[in-house]
JSON list of C-alpha atoms in Angstrom, two decimals:
[
{"chain": "A", "resi": 886, "resn": "MET", "atom": "CA", "xyz": [52.14, 93.40, 35.64]},
{"chain": "A", "resi": 887, "resn": "THR", "atom": "CA", "xyz": [54.87, 93.55, 37.78]},
{"chain": "A", "resi": 888, "resn": "LYS", "atom": "CA", "xyz": [58.50, 93.20, 36.70]},
{"chain": "A", "resi": 889, "resn": "ILE", "atom": "CA", "xyz": [60.79, 90.75, 39.30]},
{"chain": "A", "resi": 890, "resn": "LEU", "atom": "CA", "xyz": [63.76, 90.07, 38.13]},
{"chain": "A", "resi": 891, "resn": "LEU", "atom": "CA", "xyz": [65.27, 86.63, 39.49]},
{"chain": "A", "resi": 892, "resn": "ILE", "atom": "CA", "xyz": [69.16, 86.15, 40.13]},
{"chain": "A", "resi": 893, "resn": "ASP", "atom": "CA", "xyz": [69.45, 82.17, 40.87]},
{"chain": "A", "resi": 894, "resn": "ASP", "atom": "CA", "xyz": [71.29, 79.73, 39.15]},
{"chain": "A", "resi": 895, "resn": "ASP", "atom": "CA", "xyz": [68.47, 76.87, 39.56]},
{"chain": "A", "resi": 896, "resn": "GLU", "atom": "CA", "xyz": [66.62, 76.52, 36.81]},
{"chain": "A", "resi": 897, "resn": "LYS", "atom": "CA", "xyz": [64.37, 74.53, 38.04]},
{"chain": "A", "resi": 898, "resn": "LEU", "atom": "CA", "xyz": [63.24, 77.68, 40.97]},
{"chain": "A", "resi": 899, "resn": "GLY", "atom": "CA", "xyz": [62.84, 79.73, 38.35]},
{"chain": "A", "resi": 900, "resn": "ASP", "atom": "CA", "xyz": [60.72, 77.62, 36.44]},
{"chain": "A", "resi": 901, "resn": "LEU", "atom": "CA", "xyz": [57.97, 77.02, 38.71]},
{"chain": "A", "resi": 902, "resn": "LEU", "atom": "CA", "xyz": [57.90, 80.30, 39.87]},
{"chain": "A", "resi": 903, "resn": "GLY", "atom": "CA", "xyz": [58.05, 81.21, 36.71]},
{"chain": "A", "resi": 904, "resn": "THR", "atom": "CA", "xyz": [54.49, 80.08, 36.31]},
{"chain": "A", "resi": 905, "resn": "TYR", "atom": "CA", "xyz": [52.91, 80.15, 40.25]},
{"chain": "A", "resi": 906, "resn": "PHE", "atom": "CA", "xyz": [53.69, 84.15, 39.37]},
{"chain": "A", "resi": 907, "resn": "GLN", "atom": "CA", "xyz": [51.58, 84.42, 36.34]},
{"chain": "A", "resi": 908, "resn": "ARG", "atom": "CA", "xyz": [48.25, 84.03, 39.10]},
{"chain": "A", "resi": 909, "resn": "PHE", "atom": "CA", "xyz": [49.51, 86.99, 40.94]},
{"chain": "A", "resi": 910, "resn": "ASP", "atom": "CA", "xyz": [50.52, 89.06, 37.84]},
{"chain": "A", "resi": 911, "resn": "LEU", "atom": "CA", "xyz": [54.13, 89.32, 38.29]},
{"chain": "A", "resi": 912, "resn": "ALA", "atom": "CA", "xyz": [56.01, 88.83, 35.88]},
{"chain": "A", "resi": 913, "resn": "LEU", "atom": "CA", "xyz": [59.56, 86.90, 36.26]},
{"chain": "A", "resi": 914, "resn": "ALA", "atom": "CA", "xyz": [62.51, 87.30, 34.13]},
{"chain": "A", "resi": 915, "resn": "VAL", "atom": "CA", "xyz": [65.41, 84.79, 35.27]},
{"chain": "A", "resi": 916, "resn": "ALA", "atom": "CA", "xyz": [68.36, 85.11, 34.86]},
{"chain": "A", "resi": 917, "resn": "HIS", "atom": "CA", "xyz": [71.45, 82.41, 35.81]},
{"chain": "A", "resi": 918, "resn": "GLU", "atom": "CA", "xyz": [74.32, 84.15, 36.69]},
{"chain": "A", "resi": 919, "resn": "PRO", "atom": "CA", "xyz": [75.47, 87.83, 38.06]},
{"chain": "A", "resi": 920, "resn": "GLN", "atom": "CA", "xyz": [76.77, 89.45, 34.57]},
{"chain": "A", "resi": 921, "resn": "ALA", "atom": "CA", "xyz": [73.63, 88.35, 33.14]},
{"chain": "A", "resi": 922, "resn": "GLY", "atom": "CA", "xyz": [71.01, 89.55, 36.48]},
{"chain": "A", "resi": 923, "resn": "LEU", "atom": "CA", "xyz": [73.68, 93.25, 36.11]},
{"chain": "A", "resi": 924, "resn": "LYS", "atom": "CA", "xyz": [72.51, 93.60, 32.08]},
{"chain": "A", "resi": 925, "resn": "MET", "atom": "CA", "xyz": [68.65, 92.40, 32.63]},
{"chain": "A", "resi": 926, "resn": "LEU", "atom": "CA", "xyz": [69.04, 94.63, 36.21]},
{"chain": "A", "resi": 927, "resn": "ASP", "atom": "CA", "xyz": [70.12, 97.83, 33.16]},
{"chain": "A", "resi": 928, "resn": "ALA", "atom": "CA", "xyz": [67.70, 96.33, 30.22]},
{"chain": "A", "resi": 929, "resn": "GLU", "atom": "CA", "xyz": [64.14, 95.60, 31.74]},
{"chain": "A", "resi": 930, "resn": "ALA", "atom": "CA", "xyz": [64.38, 98.19, 34.37]},
{"chain": "A", "resi": 931, "resn": "PRO", "atom": "CA", "xyz": [62.31, 95.31, 37.04]},
{"chain": "A", "resi": 932, "resn": "ASP", "atom": "CA", "xyz": [60.49, 96.25, 40.40]},
{"chain": "A", "resi": 933, "resn": "LEU", "atom": "CA", "xyz": [61.57, 93.65, 42.30]},
{"chain": "A", "resi": 934, "resn": "VAL", "atom": "CA", "xyz": [65.11, 91.59, 42.86]},
{"chain": "A", "resi": 935, "resn": "ILE", "atom": "CA", "xyz": [65.06, 88.87, 43.87]},
{"chain": "A", "resi": 936, "resn": "LEU", "atom": "CA", "xyz": [68.82, 87.99, 44.37]},
{"chain": "A", "resi": 937, "resn": "ASP", "atom": "CA", "xyz": [70.14, 84.21, 45.94]},
{"chain": "A", "resi": 938, "resn": "VAL", "atom": "CA", "xyz": [73.07, 84.35, 47.83]},
{"chain": "A", "resi": 939, "resn": "MET", "atom": "CA", "xyz": [75.20, 80.99, 46.28]},
{"chain": "A", "resi": 940, "resn": "LEU", "atom": "CA", "xyz": [75.77, 82.66, 42.84]},
{"chain": "A", "resi": 941, "resn": "PRO", "atom": "CA", "xyz": [78.72, 80.80, 41.06]},
{"chain": "A", "resi": 942, "resn": "GLY", "atom": "CA", "xyz": [82.17, 83.15, 40.48]},
{"chain": "A", "resi": 943, "resn": "GLN", "atom": "CA", "xyz": [79.73, 85.80, 42.61]},
{"chain": "A", "resi": 944, "resn": "ASP", "atom": "CA", "xyz": [77.96, 85.78, 46.07]},
{"chain": "A", "resi": 945, "resn": "GLY", "atom": "CA", "xyz": [74.20, 87.47, 46.13]},
{"chain": "A", "resi": 946, "resn": "PHE", "atom": "CA", "xyz": [76.66, 89.94, 48.13]},
{"chain": "A", "resi": 947, "resn": "GLU", "atom": "CA", "xyz": [78.97, 91.21, 46.10]},
{"chain": "A", "resi": 948, "resn": "VAL", "atom": "CA", "xyz": [75.82, 91.26, 43.48]},
{"chain": "A", "resi": 949, "resn": "CYS", "atom": "CA", "xyz": [73.70, 93.89, 46.13]},
{"chain": "A", "resi": 950, "resn": "ARG", "atom": "CA", "xyz": [76.88, 95.95, 46.52]},
{"chain": "A", "resi": 951, "resn": "SER", "atom": "CA", "xyz": [76.75, 96.50, 42.60]},
{"chain": "A", "resi": 952, "resn": "ILE", "atom": "CA", "xyz": [73.48, 96.43, 42.18]},
{"chain": "A", "resi": 953, "resn": "ARG", "atom": "CA", "xyz": [73.27, 99.45, 44.65]},
{"chain": "A", "resi": 954, "resn": "LYS", "atom": "CA", "xyz": [76.06, 101.63, 43.16]},
{"chain": "A", "resi": 955, "resn": "ILE", "atom": "CA", "xyz": [73.37, 101.88, 39.89]},
{"chain": "A", "resi": 956, "resn": "SER", "atom": "CA", "xyz": [70.18, 101.21, 41.36]},
{"chain": "A", "resi": 957, "resn": "SER", "atom": "CA", "xyz": [67.29, 101.82, 44.09]},
{"chain": "A", "resi": 958, "resn": "VAL", "atom": "CA", "xyz": [65.57, 98.93, 42.80]},
{"chain": "A", "resi": 959, "resn": "PRO", "atom": "CA", "xyz": [63.44, 96.79, 46.23]},
{"chain": "A", "resi": 960, "resn": "VAL", "atom": "CA", "xyz": [66.40, 93.63, 46.87]},
{"chain": "A", "resi": 961, "resn": "ILE", "atom": "CA", "xyz": [65.01, 89.74, 48.31]},
{"chain": "A", "resi": 962, "resn": "MET", "atom": "CA", "xyz": [67.60, 88.18, 49.31]},
{"chain": "A", "resi": 963, "resn": "LEU", "atom": "CA", "xyz": [67.08, 84.38, 49.56]},
{"chain": "A", "resi": 964, "resn": "THR", "atom": "CA", "xyz": [69.67, 82.16, 51.36]},
{"chain": "A", "resi": 965, "resn": "ALA", "atom": "CA", "xyz": [69.75, 78.45, 51.57]},
{"chain": "A", "resi": 966, "resn": "ARG", "atom": "CA", "xyz": [71.73, 77.96, 55.27]},
{"chain": "A", "resi": 967, "resn": "GLY", "atom": "CA", "xyz": [68.82, 80.38, 56.27]},
{"chain": "A", "resi": 968, "resn": "GLU", "atom": "CA", "xyz": [71.54, 82.18, 59.44]},
{"chain": "A", "resi": 969, "resn": "VAL", "atom": "CA", "xyz": [70.97, 85.07, 61.08]},
{"chain": "A", "resi": 970, "resn": "THR", "atom": "CA", "xyz": [74.25, 87.19, 60.39]},
{"chain": "A", "resi": 971, "resn": "ASP", "atom": "CA", "xyz": [73.70, 86.67, 56.78]},
{"chain": "A", "resi": 972, "resn": "ARG", "atom": "CA", "xyz": [70.34, 88.41, 57.26]},
{"chain": "A", "resi": 973, "resn": "ILE", "atom": "CA", "xyz": [71.71, 90.80, 58.72]},
{"chain": "A", "resi": 974, "resn": "VAL", "atom": "CA", "xyz": [75.40, 91.12, 56.06]},
{"chain": "A", "resi": 975, "resn": "GLY", "atom": "CA", "xyz": [72.21, 91.44, 53.53]},
{"chain": "A", "resi": 976, "resn": "LEU", "atom": "CA", "xyz": [70.84, 94.63, 55.03]},
{"chain": "A", "resi": 977, "resn": "GLU", "atom": "CA", "xyz": [73.94, 96.45, 55.73]},
{"chain": "A", "resi": 978, "resn": "ILE", "atom": "CA", "xyz": [74.52, 96.37, 52.31]},
{"chain": "A", "resi": 979, "resn": "GLY", "atom": "CA", "xyz": [71.07, 97.48, 51.14]},
{"chain": "A", "resi": 980, "resn": "ALA", "atom": "CA", "xyz": [68.51, 94.30, 51.02]},
{"chain": "A", "resi": 981, "resn": "ASP", "atom": "CA", "xyz": [65.09, 95.12, 51.71]},
{"chain": "A", "resi": 982, "resn": "ASP", "atom": "CA", "xyz": [63.96, 91.28, 52.79]},
{"chain": "A", "resi": 983, "resn": "TYR", "atom": "CA", "xyz": [65.29, 88.49, 53.75]},
{"chain": "A", "resi": 984, "resn": "ILE", "atom": "CA", "xyz": [63.69, 84.48, 52.64]},
{"chain": "A", "resi": 985, "resn": "PRO", "atom": "CA", "xyz": [65.82, 81.22, 53.07]},
{"chain": "A", "resi": 986, "resn": "LYS", "atom": "CA", "xyz": [65.32, 78.07, 50.61]},
{"chain": "A", "resi": 987, "resn": "PRO", "atom": "CA", "xyz": [63.72, 76.16, 51.27]},
{"chain": "A", "resi": 988, "resn": "PHE", "atom": "CA", "xyz": [60.75, 78.02, 50.64]},
{"chain": "A", "resi": 989, "resn": "GLU", "atom": "CA", "xyz": [57.12, 78.19, 49.74]},
{"chain": "A", "resi": 990, "resn": "PRO", "atom": "CA", "xyz": [56.41, 80.18, 46.86]},
{"chain": "A", "resi": 991, "resn": "ARG", "atom": "CA", "xyz": [53.34, 81.62, 48.82]},
{"chain": "A", "resi": 992, "resn": "GLU", "atom": "CA", "xyz": [54.95, 83.22, 51.16]},
{"chain": "A", "resi": 993, "resn": "LEU", "atom": "CA", "xyz": [57.25, 84.63, 48.75]},
{"chain": "A", "resi": 994, "resn": "VAL", "atom": "CA", "xyz": [53.80, 86.17, 46.84]},
{"chain": "A", "resi": 995, "resn": "ALA", "atom": "CA", "xyz": [53.31, 87.86, 50.02]},
{"chain": "A", "resi": 996, "resn": "ARG", "atom": "CA", "xyz": [56.46, 89.05, 50.99]},
{"chain": "A", "resi": 997, "resn": "ILE", "atom": "CA", "xyz": [57.01, 90.33, 47.59]},
{"chain": "A", "resi": 998, "resn": "GLN", "atom": "CA", "xyz": [53.64, 92.75, 47.45]},
{"chain": "A", "resi": 999, "resn": "ASN", "atom": "CA", "xyz": [55.09, 93.80, 51.30]},
{"chain": "A", "resi": 1000, "resn": "VAL", "atom": "CA", "xyz": [57.88, 94.85, 50.11]},
{"chain": "A", "resi": 1001, "resn": "LEU", "atom": "CA", "xyz": [56.10, 96.81, 46.57]},
{"chain": "A", "resi": 1002, "resn": "ARG", "atom": "CA", "xyz": [53.91, 97.66, 49.00]},
{"chain": "A", "resi": 1003, "resn": "ARG", "atom": "CA", "xyz": [56.39, 99.56, 50.72]},
{"chain": "A", "resi": 1004, "resn": "SER", "atom": "CA", "xyz": [58.69, 101.58, 48.10]},
{"chain": "A", "resi": 1005, "resn": "GLY", "atom": "CA", "xyz": [55.47, 102.49, 46.60]},
{"chain": "A", "resi": 1006, "resn": "GLU", "atom": "CA", "xyz": [53.20, 103.48, 49.36]},
{"chain": "A", "resi": 1007, "resn": "SER", "atom": "CA", "xyz": [51.73, 107.14, 48.31]},
{"chain": "A", "resi": 1008, "resn": "ARG", "atom": "CA", "xyz": [52.16, 110.36, 49.81]},
{"chain": "A", "resi": 1009, "resn": "PRO", "atom": "CA", "xyz": [50.43, 113.24, 50.26]},
{"chain": "A", "resi": 1010, "resn": "GLN", "atom": "CA", "xyz": [51.48, 115.28, 46.68]},
{"chain": "A", "resi": 1011, "resn": "GLY", "atom": "CA", "xyz": [53.48, 117.61, 47.20]},
{"chain": "A", "resi": 1012, "resn": "LYS", "atom": "CA", "xyz": [54.93, 117.96, 49.85]},
{"chain": "A", "resi": 1013, "resn": "GLN", "atom": "CA", "xyz": [57.80, 118.76, 50.85]},
{"chain": "A", "resi": 1014, "resn": "LEU", "atom": "CA", "xyz": [60.01, 118.34, 54.63]},
{"chain": "A", "resi": 1015, "resn": "ARG", "atom": "CA", "xyz": [62.98, 121.47, 54.40]},
{"chain": "A", "resi": 1016, "resn": "TYR", "atom": "CA", "xyz": [66.05, 120.93, 57.11]},
{"chain": "A", "resi": 1017, "resn": "GLU", "atom": "CA", "xyz": [68.55, 122.34, 56.83]},
{"chain": "A", "resi": 1018, "resn": "GLY", "atom": "CA", "xyz": [70.73, 120.64, 54.53]},
{"chain": "A", "resi": 1019, "resn": "LEU", "atom": "CA", "xyz": [68.17, 118.08, 54.00]},
{"chain": "A", "resi": 1020, "resn": "THR", "atom": "CA", "xyz": [65.35, 117.56, 52.05]},
{"chain": "A", "resi": 1021, "resn": "VAL", "atom": "CA", "xyz": [62.78, 114.81, 51.65]},
{"chain": "A", "resi": 1022, "resn": "ASP", "atom": "CA", "xyz": [60.29, 114.52, 48.81]},
{"chain": "A", "resi": 1023, "resn": "LEU", "atom": "CA", "xyz": [57.43, 112.64, 50.28]},
{"chain": "A", "resi": 1024, "resn": "GLU", "atom": "CA", "xyz": [55.78, 112.74, 46.28]},
{"chain": "A", "resi": 1025, "resn": "ARG", "atom": "CA", "xyz": [59.11, 111.47, 44.35]},
{"chain": "A", "resi": 1026, "resn": "ARG", "atom": "CA", "xyz": [59.89, 109.76, 47.50]},
{"chain": "A", "resi": 1027, "resn": "THR", "atom": "CA", "xyz": [63.62, 111.37, 47.63]},
{"chain": "A", "resi": 1028, "resn": "ALA", "atom": "CA", "xyz": [66.41, 112.54, 49.62]},
{"chain": "A", "resi": 1029, "resn": "GLU", "atom": "CA", "xyz": [68.38, 115.85, 48.76]},
{"chain": "A", "resi": 1030, "resn": "LEU", "atom": "CA", "xyz": [71.36, 116.15, 51.15]},
{"chain": "A", "resi": 1031, "resn": "ASP", "atom": "CA", "xyz": [73.17, 119.42, 51.11]},
{"chain": "A", "resi": 1032, "resn": "GLY", "atom": "CA", "xyz": [72.14, 119.44, 47.23]},
{"chain": "A", "resi": 1033, "resn": "ALA", "atom": "CA", "xyz": [73.50, 116.01, 46.61]},
{"chain": "A", "resi": 1034, "resn": "VAL", "atom": "CA", "xyz": [70.32, 113.31, 45.50]},
{"chain": "A", "resi": 1035, "resn": "LEU", "atom": "CA", "xyz": [70.66, 111.06, 48.53]},
{"chain": "A", "resi": 1036, "resn": "ASP", "atom": "CA", "xyz": [71.30, 107.11, 46.81]},
{"chain": "A", "resi": 1037, "resn": "LEU", "atom": "CA", "xyz": [68.85, 105.69, 49.52]},
{"chain": "A", "resi": 1038, "resn": "THR", "atom": "CA", "xyz": [67.43, 101.63, 49.59]},
{"chain": "A", "resi": 1039, "resn": "THR", "atom": "CA", "xyz": [63.62, 101.70, 50.55]},
{"chain": "A", "resi": 1040, "resn": "MET", "atom": "CA", "xyz": [63.95, 101.11, 53.11]},
{"chain": "A", "resi": 1041, "resn": "GLU", "atom": "CA", "xyz": [66.65, 103.72, 54.33]},
{"chain": "A", "resi": 1042, "resn": "TYR", "atom": "CA", "xyz": [63.52, 106.46, 52.11]},
{"chain": "A", "resi": 1043, "resn": "GLN", "atom": "CA", "xyz": [60.70, 105.30, 55.20]},
{"chain": "A", "resi": 1044, "resn": "LEU", "atom": "CA", "xyz": [63.23, 105.63, 57.92]},
{"chain": "A", "resi": 1045, "resn": "LEU", "atom": "CA", "xyz": [64.69, 108.49, 57.03]},
{"chain": "A", "resi": 1046, "resn": "ALA", "atom": "CA", "xyz": [60.40, 109.82, 56.13]},
{"chain": "A", "resi": 1047, "resn": "LEU", "atom": "CA", "xyz": [59.33, 109.10, 59.02]},
{"chain": "A", "resi": 1048, "resn": "PHE", "atom": "CA", "xyz": [62.31, 110.27, 61.30]},
{"chain": "A", "resi": 1049, "resn": "ALA", "atom": "CA", "xyz": [61.41, 113.96, 58.78]},
{"chain": "A", "resi": 1050, "resn": "SER", "atom": "CA", "xyz": [57.84, 113.92, 59.93]},
{"chain": "A", "resi": 1051, "resn": "ASN", "atom": "CA", "xyz": [57.80, 113.57, 62.82]},
{"chain": "A", "resi": 1052, "resn": "PRO", "atom": "CA", "xyz": [61.33, 115.95, 64.62]},
{"chain": "A", "resi": 1053, "resn": "GLY", "atom": "CA", "xyz": [62.03, 115.19, 67.88]},
{"chain": "A", "resi": 1054, "resn": "THR", "atom": "CA", "xyz": [59.88, 112.04, 68.55]},
{"chain": "A", "resi": 1055, "resn": "THR", "atom": "CA", "xyz": [61.84, 109.57, 70.02]},
{"chain": "A", "resi": 1056, "resn": "TYR", "atom": "CA", "xyz": [61.78, 105.64, 68.26]},
{"chain": "A", "resi": 1057, "resn": "THR", "atom": "CA", "xyz": [62.17, 102.61, 69.82]},
{"chain": "A", "resi": 1058, "resn": "ARG", "atom": "CA", "xyz": [63.57, 99.71, 68.33]},
{"chain": "A", "resi": 1059, "resn": "ASP", "atom": "CA", "xyz": [60.27, 98.11, 68.17]},
{"chain": "A", "resi": 1060, "resn": "GLU", "atom": "CA", "xyz": [58.20, 101.30, 67.71]},
{"chain": "A", "resi": 1061, "resn": "ILE", "atom": "CA", "xyz": [60.65, 101.89, 63.74]},
{"chain": "A", "resi": 1062, "resn": "LEU", "atom": "CA", "xyz": [59.43, 97.99, 64.00]},
{"chain": "A", "resi": 1063, "resn": "ASN", "atom": "CA", "xyz": [56.14, 98.53, 64.17]},
{"chain": "A", "resi": 1064, "resn": "GLU", "atom": "CA", "xyz": [56.44, 101.38, 61.59]},
{"chain": "A", "resi": 1065, "resn": "LEU", "atom": "CA", "xyz": [58.68, 100.47, 58.50]},
{"chain": "A", "resi": 1066, "resn": "ARG", "atom": "CA", "xyz": [56.32, 96.43, 58.82]},
{"chain": "A", "resi": 1067, "resn": "GLY", "atom": "CA", "xyz": [58.47, 93.93, 57.43]},
{"chain": "A", "resi": 1068, "resn": "ILE", "atom": "CA", "xyz": [61.95, 93.90, 58.54]},
{"chain": "A", "resi": 1069, "resn": "ASP", "atom": "CA", "xyz": [62.68, 90.46, 59.60]},
{"chain": "A", "resi": 1070, "resn": "ALA", "atom": "CA", "xyz": [61.60, 89.64, 62.96]},
{"chain": "A", "resi": 1071, "resn": "GLN", "atom": "CA", "xyz": [64.26, 87.18, 64.29]},
{"chain": "A", "resi": 1072, "resn": "LEU", "atom": "CA", "xyz": [66.58, 89.84, 63.70]},
{"chain": "A", "resi": 1073, "resn": "PHE", "atom": "CA", "xyz": [64.17, 92.41, 65.50]},
{"chain": "A", "resi": 1074, "resn": "SER", "atom": "CA", "xyz": [66.72, 95.46, 67.66]},
{"chain": "A", "resi": 1075, "resn": "ARG", "atom": "CA", "xyz": [69.57, 94.20, 65.75]},
{"chain": "A", "resi": 1076, "resn": "SER", "atom": "CA", "xyz": [68.34, 94.44, 62.53]},
{"chain": "A", "resi": 1077, "resn": "VAL", "atom": "CA", "xyz": [67.59, 98.43, 63.05]},
{"chain": "A", "resi": 1078, "resn": "ASP", "atom": "CA", "xyz": [70.90, 99.47, 64.85]},
{"chain": "A", "resi": 1079, "resn": "ILE", "atom": "CA", "xyz": [72.38, 98.36, 61.67]},
{"chain": "A", "resi": 1080, "resn": "LEU", "atom": "CA", "xyz": [69.20, 100.84, 58.52]},
{"chain": "A", "resi": 1081, "resn": "VAL", "atom": "CA", "xyz": [70.36, 103.27, 61.09]},
{"chain": "A", "resi": 1082, "resn": "SER", "atom": "CA", "xyz": [73.82, 102.97, 60.98]},
{"chain": "A", "resi": 1083, "resn": "ARG", "atom": "CA", "xyz": [73.51, 103.06, 57.19]},
{"chain": "A", "resi": 1084, "resn": "LEU", "atom": "CA", "xyz": [70.94, 105.97, 57.40]},
{"chain": "A", "resi": 1085, "resn": "ARG", "atom": "CA", "xyz": [72.89, 107.54, 59.84]},
{"chain": "A", "resi": 1086, "resn": "GLN", "atom": "CA", "xyz": [76.18, 107.51, 57.57]},
{"chain": "A", "resi": 1087, "resn": "LYS", "atom": "CA", "xyz": [75.13, 108.45, 53.89]},
{"chain": "A", "resi": 1088, "resn": "LEU", "atom": "CA", "xyz": [72.95, 112.19, 55.84]},
{"chain": "A", "resi": 1089, "resn": "GLY", "atom": "CA", "xyz": [77.39, 112.40, 57.00]},
{"chain": "A", "resi": 1090, "resn": "ASP", "atom": "CA", "xyz": [76.09, 111.96, 61.37]},
{"chain": "A", "resi": 1091, "resn": "THR", "atom": "CA", "xyz": [79.05, 110.31, 63.23]},
{"chain": "A", "resi": 1092, "resn": "SER", "atom": "CA", "xyz": [79.19, 109.46, 66.36]},
{"chain": "A", "resi": 1093, "resn": "ARG", "atom": "CA", "xyz": [80.16, 112.33, 67.84]},
{"chain": "A", "resi": 1094, "resn": "GLN", "atom": "CA", "xyz": [78.50, 114.05, 65.85]},
{"chain": "A", "resi": 1095, "resn": "ALA", "atom": "CA", "xyz": [74.66, 113.71, 65.37]},
{"chain": "A", "resi": 1096, "resn": "ARG", "atom": "CA", "xyz": [73.66, 116.28, 62.02]},
{"chain": "A", "resi": 1097, "resn": "PHE", "atom": "CA", "xyz": [70.26, 114.41, 61.97]},
{"chain": "A", "resi": 1098, "resn": "ILE", "atom": "CA", "xyz": [69.35, 111.58, 64.09]},
{"chain": "A", "resi": 1099, "resn": "LYS", "atom": "CA", "xyz": [70.93, 111.15, 67.63]},
{"chain": "A", "resi": 1100, "resn": "THR", "atom": "CA", "xyz": [70.45, 108.07, 69.83]},
{"chain": "A", "resi": 1101, "resn": "VAL", "atom": "CA", "xyz": [68.10, 108.69, 73.11]},
{"chain": "A", "resi": 1102, "resn": "TRP", "atom": "CA", "xyz": [69.88, 106.36, 75.12]},
{"chain": "A", "resi": 1103, "resn": "GLY", "atom": "CA", "xyz": [68.23, 103.70, 76.98]},
{"chain": "A", "resi": 1104, "resn": "THR", "atom": "CA", "xyz": [65.47, 103.56, 73.91]},
{"chain": "A", "resi": 1105, "resn": "GLY", "atom": "CA", "xyz": [66.15, 104.43, 70.64]},
{"chain": "A", "resi": 1106, "resn": "TYR", "atom": "CA", "xyz": [66.74, 107.43, 68.11]},
{"chain": "A", "resi": 1107, "resn": "ALA", "atom": "CA", "xyz": [64.83, 110.40, 67.56]},
{"chain": "A", "resi": 1108, "resn": "PHE", "atom": "CA", "xyz": [64.97, 113.56, 64.68]},
{"chain": "A", "resi": 1109, "resn": "ILE", "atom": "CA", "xyz": [67.18, 116.66, 65.16]},
{"chain": "A", "resi": 1110, "resn": "GLY", "atom": "CA", "xyz": [67.47, 118.49, 62.54]},
{"chain": "A", "resi": 1111, "resn": "GLN", "atom": "CA", "xyz": [66.70, 122.28, 62.86]},
{"chain": "A", "resi": 1112, "resn": "GLU", "atom": "CA", "xyz": [63.88, 123.85, 60.36]},
{"chain": "A", "resi": 1113, "resn": "ALA", "atom": "CA", "xyz": [64.71, 125.16, 57.22]},
{"chain": "A", "resi": 1114, "resn": "THR", "atom": "CA", "xyz": [64.73, 129.50, 57.56]},
{"chain": "A", "resi": 1115, "resn": "SER", "atom": "CA", "xyz": [63.41, 129.81, 54.23]}
]
């Protein structure tokens, strides 16, 4: 069964979801405090984390930052406020999706399945995309920059694989949204800009000097990495 870790101080929610998830072959582990959740992340090795923003002692944003320091596990964040600014912050720090409370359990399951599908989509085996200073392994779903493994979230990897597979192609924000599938539609271009900015930062690109991803003003973004010669 697919293992899901819920970090939320609402005990009733944990009981409800634990029973409901069984219908979809999802096994739920629950932590009611941030530190307990981080320990369970290490011990249980879940396939996905559901993380509430409003937690005792430490908010979900800080917990998400802690998760991203040690794991690339997909993260879906929950917020009672449902504010767009909260979702923007969540995307900035590495969340893969957002769902506001209250929500229908079936919608949450659909979000989980979508995120897991994106993170586990099969790629041509053995295929590597090699550029000067950058290697994207489509089988292992990893990337290396100047010999060092990049710590990428699911969406960051998906975006990099999209760009690197289609060098020179200019993608509009809407095209990126359609290709990645699953970014909250309410955010649209803002969410894409945040995602591209995060990826650029990890690639070492700056606004003045783009090594891999450049802005095509008034249109979108394009990958400009130079193919490796050997």
